[in-house]
Amino acid sequence: GDSVTQMEGPVTLSEEAFLTINCTYTATGYPSLFWYVQYPGEGLQLLLKATKADDKGSNKGFEATYRKETTSFHLEKGSVQVSDSAVYFCALSDHSSYKLIFGSGTRLLVRP
Amino acid sequence: DVKVTQSSRYLVKRTGEKVFLECVQDMDHENMFWYRQDPGLGLRLIYFSYDVKMKEKGDIPEGYSVSREKKERFSLILESASTNQTSMYLCASSLNTEAFFGQGTRLTVV
């Protein structure tokens, strides 16, 4: 079945460092891809999305590009802030059932 | 603003109790979901519903049931709570592919 694999954390960075969190997926069709973020004590919020190959999602300085050839959707940010400390989840959505399938999450800790 | 509301942030229940977790959305969304979140395991889908009175099992339905009598409300039921059901429970709703989440219910079964 469909699945999402993302890099294990925690990822610890200094403020203003470059961030990459890897995400790869397995799907039979052409899913939509998402990054969600969970701040401490809160539910998940959509960070960005891409619905077809070569689409780039972006929000709050974060970016991810839907790469069909490598089945990847890596999250990047050029300069992280302390306020970016959170857990990041990669997810895919099957267009036929609209089920959201999540990766295991990657905790990001940004130090001042 | 989009809103998904879960009835409780924290719950403590005893083993063997019947537990109801309620979720309400105000966006007229067709699809609703229940996930549980455990450290190192990410979010695992328990049940989802794509219409009133319609439900489908997710990846880990054992020990749970659901009810969707009205479009805006999706209830998760633990028929007989057990300690291995101690977890964070997240409800979500979606129209097409984008999902909106509630703040979660942290359930402890003692």
Coordinates of C-alpha atoms in Angstrom, one line a residue:
Chain A
G1 CA 0.0 0.0 0.0
D2 CA 0.9 3.7 0.0
S3 CA 3.5 4.8 2.4
V4 CA 5.7 7.8 3.5
T5 CA 9.2 7.6 4.8
Q6 CA 10.9 10.5 6.4
M7 CA 14.3 11.0 8.1
E8 CA 14.4 10.3 11.7
G9 CA 15.1 13.1 14.2
P10 CA 15.7 14.9 16.2
V11 CA 17.4 17.4 13.9
T12 CA 19.3 20.0 15.9
L13 CA 20.4 23.2 14.1
S14 CA 21.7 26.6 15.1
E15 CA 19.6 29.7 14.2
E16 CA 20.1 30.8 10.5
A17 CA 21.3 27.3 9.4
F18 CA 20.0 25.6 6.3
L19 CA 17.4 23.0 6.8
T20 CA 16.6 19.8 4.8
I21 CA 14.2 17.1 6.0
N22 CA 14.0 14.2 3.6
C23 CA 10.8 12.6 2.6
T24 CA 10.1 9.8 0.1
Y25 CA 6.9 8.1 -0.8
T26 CA 5.4 5.0 -2.3
A27 CA 2.1 5.3 -4.1
T28 CA 0.3 3.5 -6.9
G29 CA -1.2 6.6 -8.4
Y30 CA -0.4 10.2 -8.4
P31 CA -1.0 11.5 -4.9
S32 CA -1.0 15.0 -3.5
L33 CA 1.9 15.6 -1.1
F34 CA 1.9 17.7 2.0
W35 CA 4.1 18.9 4.9
Y36 CA 2.4 19.5 8.2
V37 CA 3.9 21.1 11.3
Q38 CA 3.0 20.4 14.9
Y39 CA 4.1 23.0 17.5
P40 CA 4.3 21.9 21.1
G41 CA 0.9 21.2 22.6
E42 CA -1.0 21.8 19.4
G43 CA -2.6 19.9 16.6
L44 CA -1.2 19.7 13.1
Q45 CA -1.2 22.6 10.7
L46 CA -0.8 22.5 7.0
L47 CA 2.6 24.0 6.1
L48 CA 2.6 23.5 2.3
K49 CA 1.4 21.2 -0.4
A50 CA 1.9 20.1 -4.0
T51 CA -0.7 18.4 -6.1
K52 CA 1.3 17.3 -9.2
A53 CA 4.8 16.5 -10.4
D54 CA 7.2 19.4 -10.5
D55 CA 4.9 21.6 -8.4
K56 CA 6.7 23.6 -5.7
G57 CA 4.9 24.3 -2.5
S58 CA 6.1 27.2 -0.3
N59 CA 5.1 29.0 2.9
K60 CA 6.8 30.9 5.6
G61 CA 10.2 30.4 3.9
F62 CA 9.8 26.7 3.6
E63 CA 9.8 25.0 0.2
A64 CA 9.3 21.5 -1.1
T65 CA 9.2 20.2 -4.8
Y66 CA 7.2 17.2 -5.9
R67 CA 9.8 15.0 -7.7
K68 CA 8.0 12.1 -9.4
E69 CA 11.3 10.6 -10.8
T70 CA 12.7 10.2 -7.3
T71 CA 9.4 9.9 -5.5
S72 CA 10.5 12.6 -3.1
F73 CA 9.2 15.8 -1.4
H74 CA 12.1 17.1 0.7
L75 CA 11.4 20.1 2.9
E76 CA 13.9 23.0 2.8
K77 CA 14.4 26.3 4.5
G78 CA 17.3 28.6 3.9
S79 CA 17.6 30.1 7.4
V80 CA 15.8 28.6 10.3
Q81 CA 14.6 30.4 13.4
V82 CA 14.1 29.3 17.0
S83 CA 10.4 29.6 16.4
D84 CA 10.6 26.9 13.7
S85 CA 11.2 24.3 16.5
A86 CA 8.4 21.8 16.0
V87 CA 7.7 18.3 14.6
Y88 CA 7.3 18.1 10.9
F89 CA 5.2 15.5 9.1
C90 CA 5.3 14.5 5.5
A91 CA 2.1 13.1 4.1
L92 CA 0.4 12.0 0.9
S93 CA -3.2 11.9 -0.1
D94 CA -4.8 9.3 -2.3
H95 CA -7.0 11.0 -4.8
S96 CA -9.6 8.2 -4.9
S97 CA -10.1 7.8 -1.1
Y98 CA -8.7 11.1 0.2
K99 CA -7.0 9.2 3.0
L100 CA -4.0 11.0 4.4
I101 CA -1.0 8.8 5.1
F102 CA 1.7 10.2 7.3
G103 CA 5.4 9.7 7.9
S104 CA 6.6 9.2 11.4
G105 CA 7.5 12.8 11.9
T106 CA 10.8 14.6 12.3
R107 CA 11.5 16.8 15.4
L108 CA 13.4 20.0 14.7
L109 CA 15.2 21.8 17.4
V110 CA 16.7 25.2 16.6
R111 CA 19.1 26.6 19.1
P112 CA 19.7 30.4 19.5
Chain B
D1 CA -11.6 30.6 10.0
V2 CA -11.6 26.9 9.6
K3 CA -12.4 25.1 12.8
V4 CA -12.2 21.5 14.0
T5 CA -13.0 21.2 17.7
Q6 CA -12.3 18.2 19.9
S7 CA -14.4 18.0 23.0
S8 CA -11.6 17.4 25.5
R9 CA -7.9 18.3 25.6
Y10 CA -7.2 15.8 28.4
L11 CA -9.0 12.7 29.6
V12 CA -8.3 10.1 32.2
K13 CA -10.3 6.9 32.1
R14 CA -10.3 3.6 33.8
T15 CA -9.6 0.2 32.2
G16 CA -12.8 -1.3 30.9
E17 CA -14.7 2.0 30.6
K18 CA -16.5 2.9 27.4
V19 CA -15.0 6.2 26.1
F20 CA -16.4 8.7 23.7
L21 CA -14.2 11.2 21.9
E22 CA -16.1 13.9 20.0
C23 CA -15.1 16.0 17.0
V24 CA -17.0 18.7 15.4
Q25 CA -16.2 20.7 12.2
D26 CA -17.8 23.8 10.9
M27 CA -16.6 23.7 7.3
D28 CA -19.3 21.4 5.8
H29 CA -16.5 18.9 4.9
E30 CA -17.4 15.5 3.5
N31 CA -14.4 13.6 4.9
M32 CA -13.5 13.2 8.6
F33 CA -10.7 11.2 10.2
W34 CA -9.5 9.8 13.5
Y35 CA -5.8 9.3 14.0
R36 CA -3.7 8.3 17.0
Q37 CA -0.3 9.7 17.5
D38 CA 2.4 7.9 19.4
P39 CA 6.1 8.7 19.7
G40 CA 8.2 7.2 16.9
L41 CA 5.1 5.9 15.1
G42 CA 3.8 9.2 13.6
L43 CA 0.0 9.3 12.9
R44 CA -1.8 6.1 12.3
L45 CA -5.3 6.2 10.8
I46 CA -8.0 4.5 13.0
Y47 CA -11.2 5.2 11.0
F48 CA -12.4 7.6 8.4
S49 CA -15.7 8.7 7.0
Y50 CA -16.5 10.1 3.6
D51 CA -20.2 10.8 4.2
V52 CA -22.9 10.7 6.9
K53 CA -23.3 7.1 8.2
M54 CA -20.4 5.9 6.0
K55 CA -17.2 4.7 7.6
E56 CA -14.1 2.9 6.6
K57 CA -11.5 1.1 8.7
G58 CA -8.0 2.6 8.7
D59 CA -4.8 0.9 9.6
I60 CA -5.5 0.2 13.3
P61 CA -9.3 -0.1 13.9
E62 CA -9.2 -2.9 16.5
G63 CA -10.7 -1.8 19.8
Y64 CA -12.4 1.2 18.3
S65 CA -15.6 2.1 16.6
V66 CA -17.0 5.3 15.1
S67 CA -20.3 7.1 14.6
R68 CA -21.2 9.8 12.1
E69 CA -24.9 10.6 12.4
K70 CA -24.5 14.2 11.3
K71 CA -22.1 15.7 8.7
E72 CA -20.4 18.0 11.2
R73 CA -19.8 15.4 13.9
F74 CA -17.5 12.3 14.0
S75 CA -17.2 10.3 17.2
L76 CA -14.6 7.8 18.2
I77 CA -15.6 5.1 20.6
L78 CA -13.4 2.9 22.7
E79 CA -15.7 0.0 23.6
S80 CA -13.6 -1.1 26.6
A81 CA -10.6 1.1 27.2
S82 CA -7.3 -0.6 27.7
T83 CA -3.9 0.8 28.8
N84 CA -2.5 0.3 25.4
Q85 CA -5.0 2.9 24.1
T86 CA -3.3 5.6 26.1
S87 CA -2.3 8.0 23.3
M88 CA -2.9 11.4 21.7
Y89 CA -6.0 11.3 19.4
L90 CA -6.3 13.7 16.5
C91 CA -9.4 14.4 14.5
A92 CA -9.3 15.9 11.0
S93 CA -11.7 16.9 8.3
S94 CA -11.2 17.6 4.6
L95 CA -13.1 18.5 1.5
N96 CA -10.7 17.2 -1.1
T97 CA -7.1 16.5 -0.2
E98 CA -6.3 19.3 2.3
A99 CA -7.0 18.3 5.9
F100 CA -7.6 20.5 8.9
F101 CA -6.9 19.1 12.4
G102 CA -8.3 19.6 15.9
Q103 CA -6.0 20.3 18.8
G104 CA -6.0 16.7 19.9
T105 CA -7.2 14.8 23.0
R106 CA -4.6 13.2 25.2
L107 CA -6.2 10.1 26.7
T108 CA -4.7 8.3 29.6
V109 CA -6.2 4.9 30.5
V110 CA -5.3 3.8 34.0

